[in-house]
Amino acid sequence: MSGRAKKPAAPRKKANGYKMPAPIANGEVIHDTIMKKKWRIGPSIGTGGFGEIYSACDHDSSPKGSNYPFVVKIEPHENGPLFVEKHFYVRNANKDDIANYMKSKKLSSLGMPTYFGNGSHDYKGEKYRYLVLERYGKDLWSLFKECGRSFPTTTVFQLGLQMLDVLEYIHSRGYVHADIKGANILLGLKKGTENQAYLVDFGLATRVNDKEFKPDPKCAHNGTIEYTSRDAHLGVSTMRGDLEILGYNMLQWIIGELPWEKVLTQPKKVQEMKESFLKNVRSNISKQDSQVPDALIKFFEYINSMKPKDTPDYNKCRSFFESYLKSEGKTRTSKLEFTPSKKKSKTKSNASLTEDAPIQNANGDAPKAKRGRKPAIVESSSDADENQEPESPKVVKRKVKRKSTEPSVVVKVKKTKMTPKATPPVKKNHVNTATQTSMEKPKNLKRSPRQVSFDSPVAAIIGDNKSLRTRKDISANSSGDIFEDSFEIQDKKIRPKKRLLSDEEVTVKRVVKKKVTTMKPKKTASTKSWKDLPTVVNGRSPPK
């Protein structure tokens, strides 16, 4: 009997609907027919929004360990983002074009990634599109979270200058990036490029719109929502929009959080908050964080003065950032530091010594505090006695200004340990813990609110002993007294008194509110009732 054949597993899909590629084995070789090169795929180093990223090397080389010098971005052929990015790199990321631009601008480095190859590859019956790029280091978003969501302000402006250089190059080629964010900015990995940031991921890169500025609802809110520019919220990507996106990133790196991050699921609400924020950017930024440098506020104000189709004045924007760095003693080529600056903590004034202030011993060290004990104090006014070793570790010193010219006198005060007074022995069969000595008490005993400090148990009130003996289900200690755990009730034989058999009337006088009442038992011809018994006196009745 043959079983049913298993259906092939459905391809993985991201939340955005893009199909994810199946895992590709290490050592798989891909052929670049255009560049006439072979690439060998290494371990996966991450996934993007539409595909997977693998480390890679030349087929003929053998990298040591995990030091692969390239990356290969792979996506199923039916996806679209890598197709857009591939064509952007082919047109704008040529190694010679980048070198010529850097020479014309007199730049020693530029954060524009270099393109090395692309093509199609078949793997287990599936067709994939791939792109080969240089490998870079850590991304800024990971560093931002590791640094407690804060970068040093000088580092933020250094990164801003580097991104302005990249944006100027991209815009000069007729493109806008439209998705600038920390996750798409990587640090250099090669020696000498550790302080250079590279802008990657051109999946949303579009041509600069030469036509009339007109909102496009189909493309509204494109990009990463927290950084999307006001123009992109309307569906149009612009060069001034790229500057605005960069400004939002810089603001977040300084203050830690953008004002609209709590409503990111509502794009229209985010759009309204951004428009309101930039209408009066100076006052709004000052309300949120007064530590934001004026250079960033001027950058936003310049963006507000631009028209949708204006080409940015990059030199003017650089002047804002460079002037701030100069005031802080930094330059654009300074080392990038990602450790957040420590904020000055408020310190208490040491003008006068108090009991809470630390007291130094003779060696200048603070004495170790002992639980439940306060160190004795030695008053001294001369520095000659500071180096003397105290006879007891309990003796410490405190400096006090002296007005007298007489020689100082060191007074040593020792706190003697008092011997506790002996407590009388506990009575037999008495479990009251309140009268025990400290040596007899268990160390981990927690005092119950029901414990009392009686030195002797409360006398038991014994009623009808005969009836108690006949009922085996009732113990001698069956009382619901709240102090039942502080004493024991013992059965005690009591010799009964002589029974009164007289039928004479008995008159008992009891004082109740200064009145005398007379009680007479009734006589009946029937059997005797409890009223015919002798009167209860002093809370006890004679036994039968």
Coordinates of C-alpha atoms in Angstrom, one line a residue:
M1 CA 0.0 0.0 0.0
S2 CA 1.6 3.3 -1.1
G3 CA 1.2 6.4 1.0
R4 CA 0.2 9.8 -0.2
A5 CA 2.9 12.0 -1.6
K6 CA 3.7 15.0 0.5
K7 CA 2.9 18.4 -1.0
P8 CA 5.9 20.7 -1.4
A9 CA 6.2 23.3 1.3
A10 CA 4.8 26.7 0.5
P11 CA 7.4 29.4 -0.1
R12 CA 8.2 31.7 2.8
K13 CA 6.6 35.1 2.7
K14 CA 7.3 38.3 4.5
A15 CA 4.6 40.4 6.1
N16 CA 4.9 42.8 3.1
G17 CA 3.9 40.0 0.8
Y18 CA 7.3 39.4 -0.8
K19 CA 8.3 35.8 -1.4
M20 CA 11.5 34.8 0.5
P21 CA 14.2 32.6 -1.1
A22 CA 14.8 29.1 0.1
P23 CA 18.1 28.7 2.1
I24 CA 21.1 28.3 -0.1
A25 CA 23.8 25.9 0.9
N26 CA 27.4 27.1 1.7
G27 CA 29.7 26.7 -1.2
E28 CA 27.1 27.2 -4.0
V29 CA 28.8 28.8 -7.0
I30 CA 27.0 31.5 -9.0
H31 CA 28.1 32.5 -12.5
D32 CA 28.2 36.2 -13.5
T33 CA 27.9 36.0 -17.3
I34 CA 28.2 39.8 -17.7
M35 CA 31.3 40.4 -15.7
K36 CA 32.5 36.8 -16.5
K37 CA 33.2 36.0 -12.9
K38 CA 32.3 33.2 -10.5
W39 CA 31.3 33.8 -6.8
R40 CA 31.1 31.3 -4.0
I41 CA 28.4 31.8 -1.4
G42 CA 29.3 31.7 2.3
P43 CA 27.1 31.8 5.5
S44 CA 24.0 33.9 5.6
I45 CA 24.5 37.2 7.4
G46 CA 20.9 38.5 7.5
T47 CA 17.6 39.0 5.8
G48 CA 16.1 42.1 4.2
G49 CA 12.6 43.1 3.5
F50 CA 12.5 41.1 0.3
G51 CA 15.4 38.7 0.3
E52 CA 18.4 37.2 2.0
I53 CA 22.0 38.4 2.3
Y54 CA 24.9 36.0 2.1
S55 CA 28.6 36.5 2.6
A56 CA 30.6 35.7 -0.6
C57 CA 34.1 35.5 -2.1
D58 CA 35.8 34.9 -5.5
H59 CA 35.4 31.3 -6.5
D60 CA 39.2 31.0 -6.8
S61 CA 40.0 32.6 -3.4
S62 CA 39.9 30.9 0.0
P63 CA 39.0 33.4 2.8
K64 CA 40.2 32.7 6.3
G65 CA 37.4 31.9 8.7
S66 CA 34.4 34.2 8.1
N67 CA 36.4 37.0 6.5
Y68 CA 34.4 37.1 3.3
P69 CA 35.1 40.4 1.4
F70 CA 31.7 40.6 -0.4
V71 CA 28.0 40.1 0.1
V72 CA 25.4 38.7 -2.3
K73 CA 21.8 39.9 -2.0
I74 CA 19.4 37.3 -3.3
E75 CA 15.6 37.4 -4.0
P76 CA 13.2 35.3 -6.0
H77 CA 12.9 36.5 -9.6
E78 CA 9.3 37.5 -9.2
N79 CA 10.1 40.1 -6.5
G80 CA 10.7 43.7 -7.5
P81 CA 12.9 45.7 -5.0
L82 CA 16.2 44.1 -5.9
F83 CA 15.4 44.7 -9.6
V84 CA 15.1 48.4 -8.9
E85 CA 18.3 48.4 -6.7
K86 CA 20.3 46.4 -9.3
H87 CA 19.6 48.9 -12.0
F88 CA 20.5 51.8 -9.7
Y89 CA 23.8 50.2 -8.9
V90 CA 24.6 49.4 -12.5
R91 CA 24.0 53.0 -13.5
N92 CA 25.5 54.9 -10.5
A93 CA 27.8 52.7 -8.5
N94 CA 30.6 52.1 -11.0
K95 CA 34.0 52.2 -9.3
D96 CA 35.4 54.6 -11.8
D97 CA 32.5 57.0 -11.6
I98 CA 32.8 57.2 -7.8
A99 CA 36.5 57.8 -8.0
N100 CA 36.1 60.6 -10.6
Y101 CA 33.5 62.3 -8.4
M102 CA 35.6 62.1 -5.3
K103 CA 38.5 63.7 -7.2
S104 CA 36.4 66.6 -8.5
K105 CA 35.1 67.3 -4.9
K106 CA 38.5 66.7 -3.3
L107 CA 37.1 64.0 -1.0
S108 CA 39.3 61.4 0.7
S109 CA 36.3 59.1 1.2
L110 CA 32.7 58.8 0.1
G111 CA 30.0 56.6 1.7
M112 CA 28.7 55.3 -1.7
P113 CA 28.9 51.5 -1.9
T114 CA 30.6 49.9 -4.9
Y115 CA 28.9 47.5 -7.3
F116 CA 30.8 44.3 -8.4
G117 CA 28.3 42.2 -10.3
N118 CA 24.7 40.9 -10.8
G119 CA 22.7 38.3 -12.7
S120 CA 20.3 35.4 -12.4
H121 CA 20.9 32.0 -10.8
D122 CA 18.9 28.7 -10.7
Y123 CA 18.9 26.7 -7.5
K124 CA 16.8 23.6 -7.0
G125 CA 14.4 24.5 -9.7
E126 CA 13.9 28.1 -8.5
K127 CA 15.2 31.2 -10.4
Y128 CA 16.8 33.9 -8.3
R129 CA 18.1 37.4 -8.9
Y130 CA 21.3 38.4 -7.2
L131 CA 23.5 41.4 -6.6
V132 CA 27.2 41.4 -5.5
L133 CA 28.4 44.3 -3.3
E134 CA 31.3 45.1 -1.0
R135 CA 30.9 43.9 2.5
Y136 CA 30.6 46.5 5.3
G137 CA 30.5 46.4 9.1
K138 CA 27.8 47.1 11.7
D139 CA 24.8 49.3 11.0
L140 CA 24.0 52.4 13.0
W141 CA 20.6 51.2 14.3
S142 CA 22.3 48.3 16.1
L143 CA 24.9 50.7 17.6
F144 CA 22.1 53.1 18.5
K145 CA 20.4 50.5 20.6
E146 CA 23.6 49.3 22.1
C147 CA 24.5 52.8 23.2
G148 CA 21.2 53.2 25.1
R149 CA 19.4 55.1 22.2
S150 CA 21.8 58.0 22.2
F151 CA 24.9 59.1 20.2
P152 CA 27.3 61.8 21.2
T153 CA 26.2 65.0 19.5
T154 CA 29.5 65.5 17.7
T155 CA 29.2 62.0 16.2
V156 CA 25.7 62.9 15.0
F157 CA 27.0 65.9 13.1
Q158 CA 30.0 64.0 11.6
L159 CA 27.5 61.4 10.3
G160 CA 25.3 64.2 8.9
L161 CA 28.3 65.6 6.9
Q162 CA 29.1 62.1 5.5
M163 CA 25.5 61.5 4.5
L164 CA 25.3 65.0 2.8
D165 CA 28.2 64.0 0.6
V166 CA 26.5 60.8 -0.4
L167 CA 23.1 62.5 -1.1
E168 CA 24.9 65.2 -3.2
Y169 CA 26.4 62.4 -5.3
I170 CA 23.1 60.6 -5.7
H171 CA 21.1 63.7 -6.5
S172 CA 23.8 64.7 -9.1
R173 CA 23.0 61.4 -10.8
G174 CA 19.3 62.3 -10.9
Y175 CA 18.1 60.0 -8.1
V176 CA 16.7 60.3 -4.6
H177 CA 17.2 57.6 -1.9
A178 CA 13.9 58.0 0.0
D179 CA 14.7 55.5 2.8
I180 CA 17.6 56.9 4.8
K181 CA 17.7 55.3 8.3
G182 CA 20.2 53.8 10.8
A183 CA 19.6 50.2 9.5
N184 CA 20.7 51.3 6.0
I185 CA 23.9 53.1 7.1
L186 CA 26.8 50.8 7.7
L187 CA 30.4 51.4 8.9
G188 CA 33.4 50.5 6.8
L189 CA 35.0 47.1 7.5
K190 CA 38.3 47.4 5.7
K191 CA 41.3 48.9 7.4
G192 CA 41.2 52.7 7.2
T193 CA 37.4 52.9 6.6
E194 CA 36.3 52.3 10.2
N195 CA 35.3 56.0 10.5
Q196 CA 33.4 56.2 7.2
A197 CA 29.6 55.4 7.1
Y198 CA 28.1 54.0 3.9
L199 CA 24.5 54.5 2.7
V200 CA 23.1 51.2 1.3
D201 CA 19.7 49.7 0.2
F202 CA 18.5 51.6 -2.8
G203 CA 15.3 49.5 -3.2
L204 CA 13.1 52.7 -3.0
A205 CA 15.4 54.9 -5.0
T206 CA 13.5 56.8 -7.7
R207 CA 14.3 59.3 -10.4
V208 CA 14.0 63.0 -9.5
N209 CA 10.6 64.2 -10.6
D210 CA 11.1 66.9 -13.3
K211 CA 7.3 67.4 -13.8
E212 CA 5.0 69.6 -11.8
F213 CA 4.8 68.7 -8.1
K214 CA 1.5 66.7 -7.8
P215 CA 0.5 64.4 -4.9
D216 CA 0.3 60.7 -5.9
P217 CA -2.1 58.8 -3.5
K218 CA -0.9 55.4 -4.9
C219 CA 2.7 56.1 -3.5
A220 CA 1.6 58.0 -0.3
H221 CA 3.5 57.2 2.9
N222 CA 6.2 55.3 1.1
G223 CA 9.4 54.6 3.1
T224 CA 10.0 54.0 6.8
I225 CA 7.1 55.8 8.4
E226 CA 9.0 57.4 11.3
Y227 CA 11.4 59.1 8.9
T228 CA 9.2 59.6 5.8
S229 CA 9.4 63.2 4.6
R230 CA 6.3 65.4 4.2
D231 CA 6.6 65.2 0.4
A232 CA 6.8 61.3 0.5
H233 CA 3.6 61.3 2.7
L234 CA 2.0 62.9 -0.3
G235 CA 3.4 60.3 -2.6
V236 CA 6.3 62.3 -4.2
S237 CA 10.0 61.7 -3.4
T238 CA 12.1 64.9 -3.6
M239 CA 15.7 66.0 -2.9
R240 CA 14.5 68.3 -0.1
G241 CA 12.7 65.2 1.2
D242 CA 16.0 63.3 1.5
L243 CA 17.4 66.2 3.6
E244 CA 14.3 66.1 5.8
I245 CA 14.6 62.4 6.4
L246 CA 18.3 62.9 7.3
G247 CA 17.2 65.6 9.8
Y248 CA 14.7 63.3 11.5
N249 CA 17.5 60.6 11.9
M250 CA 19.9 63.1 13.4
L251 CA 17.2 64.4 15.8
Q252 CA 16.4 60.9 17.0
W253 CA 20.1 60.1 17.5
I254 CA 20.4 63.1 19.8
I255 CA 17.2 63.0 21.9
G256 CA 16.5 59.2 21.6
E257 CA 12.9 59.3 20.3
L258 CA 10.9 61.2 17.8
P259 CA 7.6 62.9 18.9
W260 CA 5.4 60.7 16.7
E261 CA 6.9 57.3 17.4
K262 CA 3.9 56.2 19.5
V263 CA 1.4 56.6 16.6
L264 CA 3.4 54.9 13.8
T265 CA 0.4 52.7 12.9
Q266 CA -1.5 55.8 11.8
P267 CA 0.4 57.3 8.8
K268 CA -2.0 60.2 8.5
K269 CA -1.6 61.1 12.1
V270 CA 2.2 60.9 11.7
Q271 CA 1.9 63.2 8.7
E272 CA -0.1 65.8 10.6
M273 CA 2.3 65.7 13.6
K274 CA 5.3 66.3 11.3
E275 CA 3.6 69.2 9.6
S276 CA 2.7 70.7 12.9
F277 CA 6.2 70.1 14.3
L278 CA 8.0 71.8 11.4
K279 CA 5.7 74.9 11.3
N280 CA 7.5 76.2 14.4
V281 CA 10.5 73.8 14.6
R282 CA 12.6 76.0 17.0
S283 CA 10.0 76.2 19.8
N284 CA 8.9 72.5 19.3
I285 CA 12.5 71.2 19.5
S286 CA 13.3 73.4 22.5
K287 CA 10.2 72.1 24.3
Q288 CA 11.2 68.5 23.7
D289 CA 15.0 68.8 24.5
S290 CA 16.8 72.0 25.1
Q291 CA 20.2 70.3 24.5
V292 CA 19.6 70.1 20.7
P293 CA 22.3 72.3 19.1
D294 CA 21.1 75.4 17.2
A295 CA 22.9 74.0 14.0
L296 CA 20.3 71.3 13.6
I297 CA 17.4 73.7 14.1
K298 CA 18.9 76.0 11.4
F299 CA 19.1 72.9 9.1
F300 CA 15.3 72.2 9.5
E301 CA 14.5 75.9 9.0
Y302 CA 16.5 75.9 5.8
I303 CA 14.5 72.8 4.6
N304 CA 11.3 74.7 5.3
S305 CA 12.4 77.5 3.1
M306 CA 12.9 75.3 0.1
K307 CA 10.4 74.6 -2.6
P308 CA 9.6 71.0 -3.7
K309 CA 11.7 71.0 -6.8
D310 CA 14.7 73.1 -5.5
T311 CA 18.2 71.6 -5.6
P312 CA 19.6 71.8 -2.0
D313 CA 22.5 74.1 -1.2
Y314 CA 24.8 71.4 0.2
N315 CA 27.6 73.8 1.1
K316 CA 25.2 75.9 3.3
C317 CA 24.0 72.7 5.0
R318 CA 27.6 71.7 5.6
S319 CA 28.4 75.0 7.1
F320 CA 25.7 74.5 9.8
F321 CA 27.3 71.2 10.8
E322 CA 30.9 72.2 10.5
S323 CA 30.4 75.3 12.6
Y324 CA 29.1 73.2 15.5
L325 CA 31.9 70.7 15.2
K326 CA 34.4 73.5 15.3
S327 CA 32.9 74.9 18.5
E328 CA 33.3 71.5 20.1
G329 CA 36.9 71.1 18.9
K330 CA 36.1 68.4 16.3
T331 CA 36.4 68.1 12.5
R332 CA 34.6 65.9 10.0
T333 CA 37.6 63.6 9.9
S334 CA 37.7 63.0 13.7
K335 CA 37.2 59.5 15.0
L336 CA 33.6 58.4 15.3
E337 CA 32.7 57.8 18.9
F338 CA 29.5 55.8 19.7
T339 CA 29.7 55.7 23.5
P340 CA 27.0 58.1 24.9
S341 CA 28.4 61.0 26.9
K342 CA 27.9 60.6 30.6
K343 CA 25.5 63.2 32.1
K344 CA 26.8 65.1 35.1
S345 CA 25.1 63.7 38.2
K346 CA 24.0 66.1 40.9
T347 CA 26.3 65.9 43.8
K348 CA 25.6 66.9 47.4
S349 CA 27.4 69.8 48.9
N350 CA 30.3 68.8 51.2
A351 CA 30.4 72.2 53.0
S352 CA 29.3 70.7 56.3
L353 CA 29.6 67.2 57.6
T354 CA 26.4 65.4 58.5
E355 CA 25.6 62.0 59.8
D356 CA 24.9 60.8 56.3
A357 CA 28.3 62.0 54.9
P358 CA 31.0 59.4 54.7
I359 CA 33.6 59.6 57.4
Q360 CA 37.2 58.7 56.5
N361 CA 39.5 56.7 58.6
A362 CA 43.2 57.4 59.3
N363 CA 44.2 56.0 55.9
G364 CA 41.7 58.1 54.0
D365 CA 39.3 55.2 53.3
A366 CA 35.7 55.2 54.3
P367 CA 35.1 52.6 57.1
K368 CA 32.9 49.7 56.4
A369 CA 29.5 50.2 57.9
K370 CA 28.2 47.5 60.2
R371 CA 24.6 46.7 60.4
G372 CA 22.9 48.1 63.5
R373 CA 26.0 49.9 64.8
K374 CA 27.2 53.5 64.4
P375 CA 31.0 54.0 64.4
A376 CA 32.4 56.1 67.2
I377 CA 33.8 59.5 66.3
V378 CA 37.2 60.9 67.0
E379 CA 37.4 64.7 66.8
S380 CA 40.7 66.0 65.6
S381 CA 41.9 69.4 64.4
S382 CA 45.5 69.0 63.5
D383 CA 46.9 67.2 60.4
A384 CA 49.8 65.8 62.5
D385 CA 47.4 63.1 63.9
E386 CA 46.0 62.0 60.6
N387 CA 48.6 59.4 60.0
Q388 CA 48.3 57.7 63.4
E389 CA 46.8 54.3 63.4
P390 CA 43.8 54.0 65.7
E391 CA 44.0 51.3 68.4
S392 CA 40.5 50.0 67.5
P393 CA 38.9 49.6 64.1
K394 CA 35.8 51.1 65.6
V395 CA 37.6 54.5 66.1
V396 CA 37.4 56.9 63.2
K397 CA 38.1 60.6 62.8
R398 CA 36.3 63.7 61.6
K399 CA 38.0 66.9 60.7
V400 CA 36.6 69.9 62.6
K401 CA 37.9 73.5 62.3
R402 CA 39.4 74.7 65.6
K403 CA 39.5 78.4 66.6
S404 CA 41.7 77.8 69.6
T405 CA 45.5 77.9 69.4
E406 CA 45.9 75.2 72.0
P407 CA 47.3 71.8 71.0
S408 CA 44.7 69.4 69.8
V409 CA 43.7 66.5 72.0
V410 CA 42.5 63.2 70.5
V411 CA 39.6 61.7 72.4
K412 CA 38.9 58.1 71.8
V413 CA 35.5 56.9 72.6
K414 CA 34.8 53.2 72.7
K415 CA 31.3 51.8 72.8
T416 CA 31.3 49.0 75.4
K417 CA 29.1 46.0 74.8
M418 CA 26.5 45.7 77.6
T419 CA 25.9 42.2 78.9
P420 CA 22.2 41.5 78.7
K421 CA 20.4 40.8 82.0
A422 CA 19.4 37.3 82.6
T423 CA 15.8 36.4 82.1
P424 CA 14.0 34.2 84.6
P425 CA 13.7 30.6 83.4
V426 CA 10.6 29.6 81.6
K427 CA 8.0 27.8 83.6
K428 CA 7.3 24.2 82.9
N429 CA 5.0 23.5 80.0
H430 CA 5.0 27.2 79.1
V431 CA 5.6 27.9 75.4
N432 CA 5.3 31.7 75.5
T433 CA 8.3 32.9 73.3
A434 CA 8.1 36.4 74.6
T435 CA 9.7 35.6 77.9
Q436 CA 12.6 33.5 76.5
T437 CA 16.1 34.9 76.3
S438 CA 17.8 35.8 73.0
M439 CA 19.9 32.6 73.3
E440 CA 16.8 30.4 73.6
K441 CA 14.8 32.1 70.8
P442 CA 15.0 30.5 67.3
K443 CA 17.0 32.8 65.0
N444 CA 14.5 32.7 62.1
L445 CA 11.4 33.1 64.3
K446 CA 8.9 35.6 63.1
R447 CA 6.8 37.1 65.9
S448 CA 3.1 36.5 65.4
P449 CA 0.6 39.1 66.4
R450 CA -1.1 36.4 68.5
Q451 CA 1.9 36.0 70.9
V452 CA 1.6 37.6 74.3
S453 CA 4.1 38.4 77.0
F454 CA 2.4 36.8 80.0
D455 CA 4.8 35.3 82.5
S456 CA 2.3 32.7 83.5
P457 CA -0.6 31.0 81.7
V458 CA -4.1 32.1 82.2
A459 CA -5.9 29.9 84.7
A460 CA -8.1 27.4 83.0
I461 CA -11.8 27.7 83.8
I462 CA -13.1 24.2 84.3
G463 CA -16.7 23.6 84.1
D464 CA -18.5 20.3 84.1
N465 CA -15.6 17.9 84.1
K466 CA -17.9 14.9 84.0
S467 CA -19.5 15.9 80.8
L468 CA -16.0 16.6 79.2
R469 CA -14.8 13.1 80.2
T470 CA -17.8 11.5 78.5
R471 CA -17.3 13.3 75.2
K472 CA -14.1 11.9 73.7
D473 CA -14.4 14.1 70.7
I474 CA -13.8 17.3 72.7
S475 CA -10.3 17.9 74.0
A476 CA -9.4 19.8 77.1
N477 CA -8.1 22.6 75.0
S478 CA -11.1 23.0 72.7
S479 CA -11.6 26.6 73.7
G480 CA -11.6 29.2 70.8
D481 CA -9.6 31.6 73.0
I482 CA -7.3 33.8 70.9
F483 CA -4.5 33.2 73.3
E484 CA -4.7 29.4 73.1
D485 CA -1.2 29.2 71.5
S486 CA 0.4 31.0 74.5
F487 CA -0.5 28.5 77.3
E488 CA -1.7 24.9 78.0
I489 CA -4.9 23.8 79.7
Q490 CA -4.4 20.8 81.9
D491 CA -7.1 18.5 83.4
K492 CA -7.0 18.8 87.1
K493 CA -8.9 16.7 89.6
I494 CA -10.9 18.8 92.0
R495 CA -12.4 17.4 95.1
P496 CA -16.1 18.1 95.0
K497 CA -17.7 20.1 97.8
K498 CA -20.6 18.8 99.9
R499 CA -23.9 18.9 98.0
L500 CA -26.6 21.1 99.4
L501 CA -29.8 19.2 99.8
S502 CA -31.9 21.8 101.7
D503 CA -35.1 23.1 100.1
E504 CA -34.8 26.4 102.0
E505 CA -35.2 29.6 100.1
V506 CA -31.9 31.3 99.4
T507 CA -31.7 35.0 98.8
V508 CA -28.7 36.4 96.9
K509 CA -27.9 40.1 96.8
R510 CA -26.0 41.3 93.7
V511 CA -25.0 44.9 93.2
V512 CA -25.8 46.1 89.7
K513 CA -25.5 49.9 89.2
K514 CA -26.0 50.4 93.0
K515 CA -29.3 48.5 93.0
V516 CA -30.1 45.3 95.0
T517 CA -32.1 42.6 93.2
T518 CA -33.7 39.5 94.8
M519 CA -34.0 36.2 93.0
K520 CA -36.3 33.5 94.3
P521 CA -36.4 30.1 92.7
K522 CA -39.8 28.8 91.8
K523 CA -41.2 25.6 93.3
T524 CA -42.9 23.0 91.2
A525 CA -44.3 19.7 92.0
S526 CA -42.5 18.1 89.1
T527 CA -38.9 17.1 88.8
K528 CA -36.3 19.6 89.8
S529 CA -34.9 21.9 87.1
W530 CA -31.7 23.8 87.0
K531 CA -33.4 26.7 88.9
D532 CA -33.7 24.4 92.0
L533 CA -30.0 24.0 92.1
P534 CA -27.9 26.2 94.5
T535 CA -27.1 29.7 93.3
V536 CA -23.9 30.2 91.2
V537 CA -21.4 32.1 93.3
N538 CA -18.2 33.7 92.1
G539 CA -18.6 32.3 88.6
R540 CA -18.6 28.7 89.7
S541 CA -21.3 26.2 90.6
P542 CA -20.9 23.3 92.9
P543 CA -20.4 20.0 91.2
K544 CA -23.2 17.5 91.2

